[in-house]
Amino acid sequence: MRGSLLAVVIWLLPASPTLAQEVDRSLVLEEFDIQTDGDMLLVPVRIGDKDCTFAVATGCTDTLVDASLKHLLGAPVGTASAKTPNGTVDVPVFEFPSMYWGRIPVTVRGRVGCLPLDSIRKQLGHPVDGFLGMDVLSNFVMHLDFDNGKLSLLQKPIREGTVVSFADQQKPTVPIQFPGLEPIQCSIDTGKYSGNTGSILPKTFSRLGNNGSLVESGKLHLIWEASGTAEVRHGLVNKFTIGDDFSFVDTAWDEHKHGREGFVGLYFLTQFNVTFDFPHCVIYLKKNKNFGHRDAVVCCGLHAYRIDGQVVVQSVDEDGPAEKCGLRANDIIKAVDGKDADQARMFELFKAFWYPREHIPLVIERDSKTIEMELTLPEPPRFVLSRIRID
């Protein structure tokens, strides 16, 4: 809703050759279990006497609450405009409610937005009741330990690894250098849900394509937002750097039209154990056991969501791998590569479709009949898959 992109400064602390250890328990104010693979950061929140599940989203300036909880917020005090892939929408706003993050009271002088989050819940397969934005997060020191699957709120930061300093407390950013372009400031968005590194403006996407640094996947990529879905371009960037310290190759990006220069998402961030010292506008990045993972570069042409506990095909792209293997809209997916679709997380389930591969076994239900089929994901032309490396 508000915020601007500001310059950042990067420098290097003495590096440790080993992976980060567990957090010193004396520093921990509160701690939550999280997934280590890039699935949403989900934490318990209590509004009034209602126990809820919220996603931690550093890309949101303001906290957002699902419309089903509107009765807990009192009377609306106005509206705000929010830019989405489907245009600008008016969001009703309310005075910030009495809230606890785990056992910690949240005191914010501000307002919360309220929108229906049905489409997000269908896509994630999680009971998401809202998003904790920077109005809340900026009051905390938050540590993400993807080695041990923990999100911790700390008394003081763990000062390990590369340090990124950002100027706006409401907008954590990192400097990204793409080949042949001026550096851009990319927001860090832990609410960005995909197997991509991040998203960039259409003009940046086109300039990288024109100078030979980006190869498009050839088909539009469907993204989901609180306001619905939108189709965007998707491609592979041959190289980018963060400051003088990290260099990455063959990373997947899509385009966005929010007005921000760009942002990197949660999947990219899982390569590091990260401490956000939001009160002092400092981030500490230390590589972990996930470092060097591959981005998702194949669009299988399958769009599905979880509804009433089942994974249902919403649509399949014309002439895409999903259509060619026989999948249709409204098919119910029962198993993917041996995983029970009713029990597996959506993020875990669809990682099977991220990379070129032959003979991915599927079990579906159609008209009360069980059908077995195999999905083949061909290598996209000109995509050269390498492991991400550090120089």
XYZ file of C-alpha atoms in Angstrom:
391
model
C 0.000 0.000 0.000
C 2.861 2.346 0.739
C 6.667 2.329 0.735
C 9.495 3.128 -1.634
C 12.619 1.431 -2.906
C 15.757 2.755 -1.292
C 19.477 2.155 -1.686
C 21.240 -0.495 0.384
C 24.794 -1.070 1.540
C 26.455 -4.477 1.691
C 29.588 -5.637 3.479
C 31.106 -8.929 4.589
C 31.671 -10.220 8.093
C 34.262 -12.960 8.767
C 32.899 -16.073 7.088
C 32.488 -19.401 8.824
C 33.283 -22.576 6.847
C 30.535 -24.525 8.596
C 26.756 -24.394 8.433
C 24.971 -22.307 11.049
C 24.269 -24.019 14.355
C 21.029 -23.866 16.322
C 20.147 -20.522 17.856
C 21.416 -19.718 21.362
C 18.335 -20.517 23.459
C 18.955 -17.568 25.766
C 18.207 -15.225 22.842
C 14.844 -16.760 21.902
C 11.657 -14.919 22.841
C 9.352 -17.172 20.793
C 9.892 -19.930 18.234
C 7.835 -21.675 15.568
C 8.321 -24.682 13.291
C 8.550 -23.869 9.561
C 9.058 -25.817 6.340
C 12.586 -25.805 4.915
C 11.758 -26.108 1.206
C 10.197 -22.722 0.424
C 6.620 -23.420 1.464
C 4.871 -20.517 3.205
C 6.060 -19.368 6.625
C 2.969 -20.103 8.715
C 2.700 -18.981 12.347
C -0.032 -18.959 15.012
C -1.779 -15.636 15.618
C -4.591 -14.863 18.022
C -7.094 -12.085 17.342
C -9.373 -11.542 20.318
C -10.357 -15.070 21.324
C -9.840 -16.540 17.821
C -6.820 -18.753 17.033
C -5.640 -18.130 13.470
C -2.861 -19.064 11.063
C -1.015 -16.212 9.370
C 1.744 -16.178 6.752
C 4.836 -14.059 7.396
C 5.147 -11.693 4.427
C 7.985 -9.164 4.368
C 6.720 -7.927 1.006
C 3.493 -6.586 2.566
C 3.744 -3.152 4.111
C 0.486 -3.664 6.014
C -1.033 -6.683 7.723
C -3.910 -8.277 5.826
C -6.786 -10.214 7.414
C -9.202 -12.571 5.658
C -12.726 -11.278 5.104
C -14.143 -14.184 7.137
C -12.621 -12.562 10.258
C -14.119 -9.136 9.585
C -16.435 -9.495 12.586
C -13.369 -9.472 14.859
C -12.176 -6.101 13.565
C -15.024 -3.774 14.487
C -16.353 -1.132 12.128
C -14.332 -0.164 9.022
C -12.584 3.198 9.223
C -12.000 3.721 5.514
C -10.549 2.178 2.372
C -7.105 1.979 0.789
C -6.018 1.308 -2.782
C -3.817 -1.700 -3.482
C -2.140 -2.567 -6.779
C -2.575 -6.171 -7.901
C -1.925 -8.157 -11.110
C -5.561 -7.535 -11.993
C -5.465 -3.800 -11.430
C -6.065 -1.504 -8.479
C -8.597 -2.661 -5.899
C -10.157 -0.868 -2.938
C -9.429 -2.590 0.367
C -11.531 -1.842 3.473
C -9.342 -0.975 6.464
C -9.909 -1.329 10.203
C -8.175 -0.208 13.361
C -5.435 -2.676 14.294
C -7.018 -5.332 16.539
C -5.761 -6.858 19.770
C -3.346 -9.527 18.525
C -0.815 -12.068 19.791
C 1.967 -13.623 17.704
C 2.353 -16.906 19.545
C 2.669 -15.734 23.152
C 3.914 -12.233 22.291
C 1.455 -9.320 22.252
C 1.541 -7.253 19.070
C 1.164 -3.525 19.570
C 0.782 -1.569 16.340
C -0.567 1.925 15.885
C -2.090 1.535 12.486
C -4.718 -0.264 10.482
C -5.240 -3.628 8.818
C -6.671 -4.386 5.394
C -9.368 -6.988 4.875
C -9.758 -9.094 1.710
C -11.180 -12.508 0.813
C -8.254 -14.967 0.731
C -10.139 -17.936 -0.722
C -7.987 -18.173 -3.859
C -4.793 -18.080 -1.785
C -6.034 -20.884 0.479
C -6.956 -22.996 -2.536
C -3.534 -22.559 -4.079
C -1.504 -23.036 -0.908
C -3.587 -25.849 0.509
C -3.102 -24.217 3.919
C -5.709 -22.557 6.173
C -4.274 -19.049 5.816
C -6.269 -16.443 7.740
C -4.036 -13.487 6.960
C -0.569 -12.082 6.288
C 1.686 -10.460 8.870
C 3.123 -7.388 7.178
C 5.996 -5.061 7.928
C 3.832 -2.949 10.254
C 4.173 -5.913 12.666
C 7.495 -7.421 11.587
C 9.453 -4.166 11.798
C 9.195 -4.335 15.596
C 11.075 -7.651 15.836
C 14.395 -9.377 15.280
C 13.434 -12.483 13.276
C 15.701 -15.431 12.501
C 14.876 -17.965 9.760
C 16.794 -21.219 10.254
C 16.163 -23.373 7.179
C 18.688 -25.959 8.362
C 16.596 -26.790 11.419
C 13.156 -25.582 10.284
C 12.685 -22.809 12.846
C 11.460 -19.218 12.838
C 12.644 -17.475 15.997
C 11.935 -14.060 17.478
C 15.120 -12.943 19.219
C 16.232 -10.477 21.864
C 19.157 -9.458 19.649
C 20.436 -10.486 16.192
C 22.784 -13.336 15.327
C 25.578 -11.469 13.573
C 26.831 -14.131 11.146
C 27.490 -13.974 7.393
C 27.018 -11.257 4.821
C 25.316 -8.102 6.047
C 22.788 -6.144 4.016
C 21.837 -2.710 5.323
C 18.611 -1.128 4.048
C 17.380 2.400 4.701
C 13.602 1.971 5.018
C 12.428 -0.024 8.052
C 9.264 -0.971 6.169
C 11.077 -2.214 3.065
C 13.868 -4.837 3.358
C 15.760 -4.885 0.049
C 18.873 -6.310 -1.614
C 20.813 -4.848 -4.567
C 20.578 -6.998 -7.705
C 22.950 -6.560 -10.646
C 21.737 -8.064 -13.918
C 24.035 -8.231 -16.972
C 24.130 -4.981 -18.933
C 21.709 -3.095 -16.651
C 21.990 -0.635 -13.814
C 21.646 -2.210 -10.338
C 18.081 -2.427 -9.063
C 16.797 -2.668 -5.523
C 14.741 -5.825 -5.037
C 12.398 -6.207 -2.089
C 12.670 -9.385 -0.052
C 9.223 -10.980 -0.014
C 8.843 -14.020 2.239
C 5.226 -14.190 1.066
C 6.293 -14.861 -2.544
C 5.172 -18.454 -3.133
C 6.858 -20.193 -6.083
C 9.951 -22.054 -7.187
C 11.309 -18.898 -8.824
C 14.081 -16.652 -7.598
C 11.826 -13.616 -7.986
C 9.950 -11.169 -10.176
C 10.930 -8.085 -12.175
C 9.134 -5.327 -14.036
C 8.121 -5.979 -17.669
C 10.621 -3.384 -18.922
C 13.477 -5.146 -17.074
C 12.282 -8.528 -18.334
C 12.284 -7.235 -21.917
C 15.680 -5.534 -21.639
C 17.270 -8.741 -20.344
C 15.686 -10.642 -23.225
C 16.940 -8.108 -25.748
C 20.546 -8.236 -24.498
C 20.579 -12.044 -24.525
C 20.670 -12.508 -20.733
C 17.172 -14.004 -20.425
C 15.454 -16.846 -22.278
C 11.658 -16.957 -22.109
C 9.949 -20.254 -21.338
C 7.679 -19.706 -24.337
C 4.359 -19.774 -22.485
C 2.649 -17.408 -20.090
C 2.906 -18.406 -16.446
C -0.184 -18.314 -14.197
C 0.326 -16.599 -10.834
C -2.070 -16.393 -7.908
C -2.625 -13.328 -5.744
C -5.135 -12.278 -3.108
C -7.151 -10.600 -5.864
C -7.175 -13.624 -8.179
C -4.932 -14.876 -10.988
C -2.896 -13.267 -13.756
C -0.770 -14.519 -16.651
C 2.820 -13.272 -16.881
C 5.992 -14.042 -18.812
C 8.502 -16.425 -17.265
C 12.139 -17.053 -18.130
C 15.655 -18.013 -17.143
C 18.360 -15.396 -16.429
C 21.909 -16.517 -17.147
C 23.506 -14.645 -14.235
C 22.977 -12.043 -11.532
C 24.940 -10.843 -8.523
C 24.215 -9.455 -5.077
C 26.887 -6.919 -4.232
C 30.398 -8.296 -4.648
C 29.752 -11.433 -2.640
C 27.274 -13.731 -4.374
C 26.887 -14.702 -8.028
C 24.034 -16.920 -9.260
C 23.466 -18.570 -12.641
C 20.438 -20.010 -14.463
C 17.769 -18.584 -12.164
C 14.058 -18.373 -12.979
C 12.173 -15.072 -12.893
C 8.707 -13.910 -13.878
C 7.381 -10.413 -14.460
C 5.122 -8.338 -12.262
C 3.292 -5.038 -12.612
C 3.116 -3.787 -9.028
C 5.356 -0.763 -9.547
C 8.263 -2.104 -7.483
C 11.552 -2.626 -9.318
C 11.537 -6.276 -8.361
C 11.561 -8.730 -5.505
C 13.179 -12.015 -4.519
C 11.006 -14.652 -2.929
C 11.059 -17.200 -0.167
C 12.425 -20.054 -2.277
C 15.535 -18.016 -3.075
C 15.899 -17.088 0.590
C 15.901 -20.733 1.731
C 19.538 -20.985 0.596
C 20.498 -18.927 3.641
C 19.895 -18.869 7.354
C 18.696 -15.305 7.734
C 18.482 -12.839 10.595
C 16.271 -9.800 9.999
C 17.164 -7.080 12.470
C 14.250 -4.932 11.400
C 14.574 -2.268 14.143
C 18.129 -1.496 12.928
C 17.429 -2.104 9.198
C 20.044 -4.872 8.857
C 19.873 -8.393 7.364
C 22.460 -11.134 7.985
C 22.735 -13.833 5.269
C 24.623 -17.080 5.969
C 24.523 -19.870 3.388
C 23.058 -23.174 4.571
C 22.632 -26.772 3.404
C 20.099 -25.692 0.761
C 22.600 -23.442 -0.967
C 22.913 -24.294 -4.650
C 19.344 -25.500 -5.207
C 17.826 -25.326 -8.696
C 14.953 -23.070 -9.622
C 11.767 -24.357 -11.168
C 12.072 -23.757 -14.912
C 9.425 -25.988 -16.500
C 5.798 -24.959 -16.865
C 3.880 -28.230 -17.095
C 0.664 -26.433 -18.009
C -1.226 -27.751 -14.990
C -3.174 -25.427 -12.690
C -4.722 -27.004 -9.616
C -5.973 -26.100 -6.165
C -7.027 -27.857 -2.988
C -10.712 -27.748 -2.187
C -12.517 -29.785 0.470
C -9.263 -31.659 1.086
C -8.822 -32.766 -2.528
C -6.434 -31.554 -5.248
C -8.617 -30.515 -8.196
C -7.403 -29.542 -11.671
C -8.583 -26.023 -12.399
C -7.319 -25.932 -15.990
C -4.625 -27.238 -18.321
C -2.777 -25.206 -20.940
C -3.483 -25.984 -24.572
C -0.765 -28.225 -26.058
C 1.058 -28.314 -22.708
C 2.516 -31.473 -21.138
C -0.475 -31.846 -18.782
C -2.979 -31.791 -21.642
C -0.853 -34.141 -23.732
C -0.771 -36.751 -20.966
C -4.578 -36.661 -20.753
C -5.330 -34.422 -17.789
C -8.540 -32.400 -17.935
C -10.164 -29.645 -15.909
C -12.038 -30.978 -12.855
C -9.920 -34.138 -12.627
C -9.124 -34.998 -9.011
C -5.440 -35.794 -8.490
C -5.053 -38.685 -6.056
C -1.296 -39.313 -6.286
C 1.809 -37.741 -7.853
C 5.002 -39.763 -8.153
C 3.798 -42.091 -5.425
C 2.783 -39.322 -2.998
C -0.763 -39.304 -1.643
C -2.174 -36.014 -2.934
C -4.699 -35.757 -0.101
C -1.947 -35.909 2.533
C 1.001 -34.125 0.897
C 1.500 -30.361 1.029
C 0.674 -28.662 -2.273
C 4.167 -27.160 -2.468
C 5.750 -30.577 -1.875
C 3.420 -32.243 -4.365
C 4.045 -29.903 -7.270
C 7.817 -29.864 -6.882
C 7.595 -33.082 -8.941
C 6.671 -30.847 -11.913
C 9.543 -28.385 -11.590
C 12.257 -30.020 -13.706
C 12.466 -31.811 -17.084
C 11.743 -35.491 -16.524
C 10.135 -38.490 -18.196
C 7.398 -40.717 -16.832
C 6.054 -38.960 -13.738
C 3.303 -41.341 -12.552
C -0.091 -39.817 -11.771
C -3.279 -41.284 -10.364
C -6.467 -39.315 -10.948
C -10.160 -39.719 -10.353
C -12.579 -38.768 -13.128
C -16.307 -39.438 -13.024
C -15.758 -41.786 -10.046
C -13.225 -43.830 -12.057
C -9.532 -44.216 -11.162
C -7.121 -43.574 -14.037
C -3.355 -43.982 -14.083
C -1.234 -41.910 -16.470
C 2.294 -40.596 -16.924
C 3.396 -36.994 -17.377
C 6.554 -36.143 -19.339
C 8.231 -32.763 -18.929
C 10.553 -32.064 -21.877
C 13.687 -29.958 -21.676
C 12.778 -26.405 -22.720
C 14.811 -25.231 -25.714
C 17.989 -23.284 -24.904
C 17.537 -23.681 -21.145
C 20.871 -24.774 -19.731
C 20.404 -25.979 -16.177
C 23.326 -25.461 -13.827
C 23.648 -25.509 -10.075
C 23.706 -22.082 -8.488
C 27.236 -21.256 -7.453
C 29.037 -18.703 -5.332
C 32.099 -16.928 -6.702
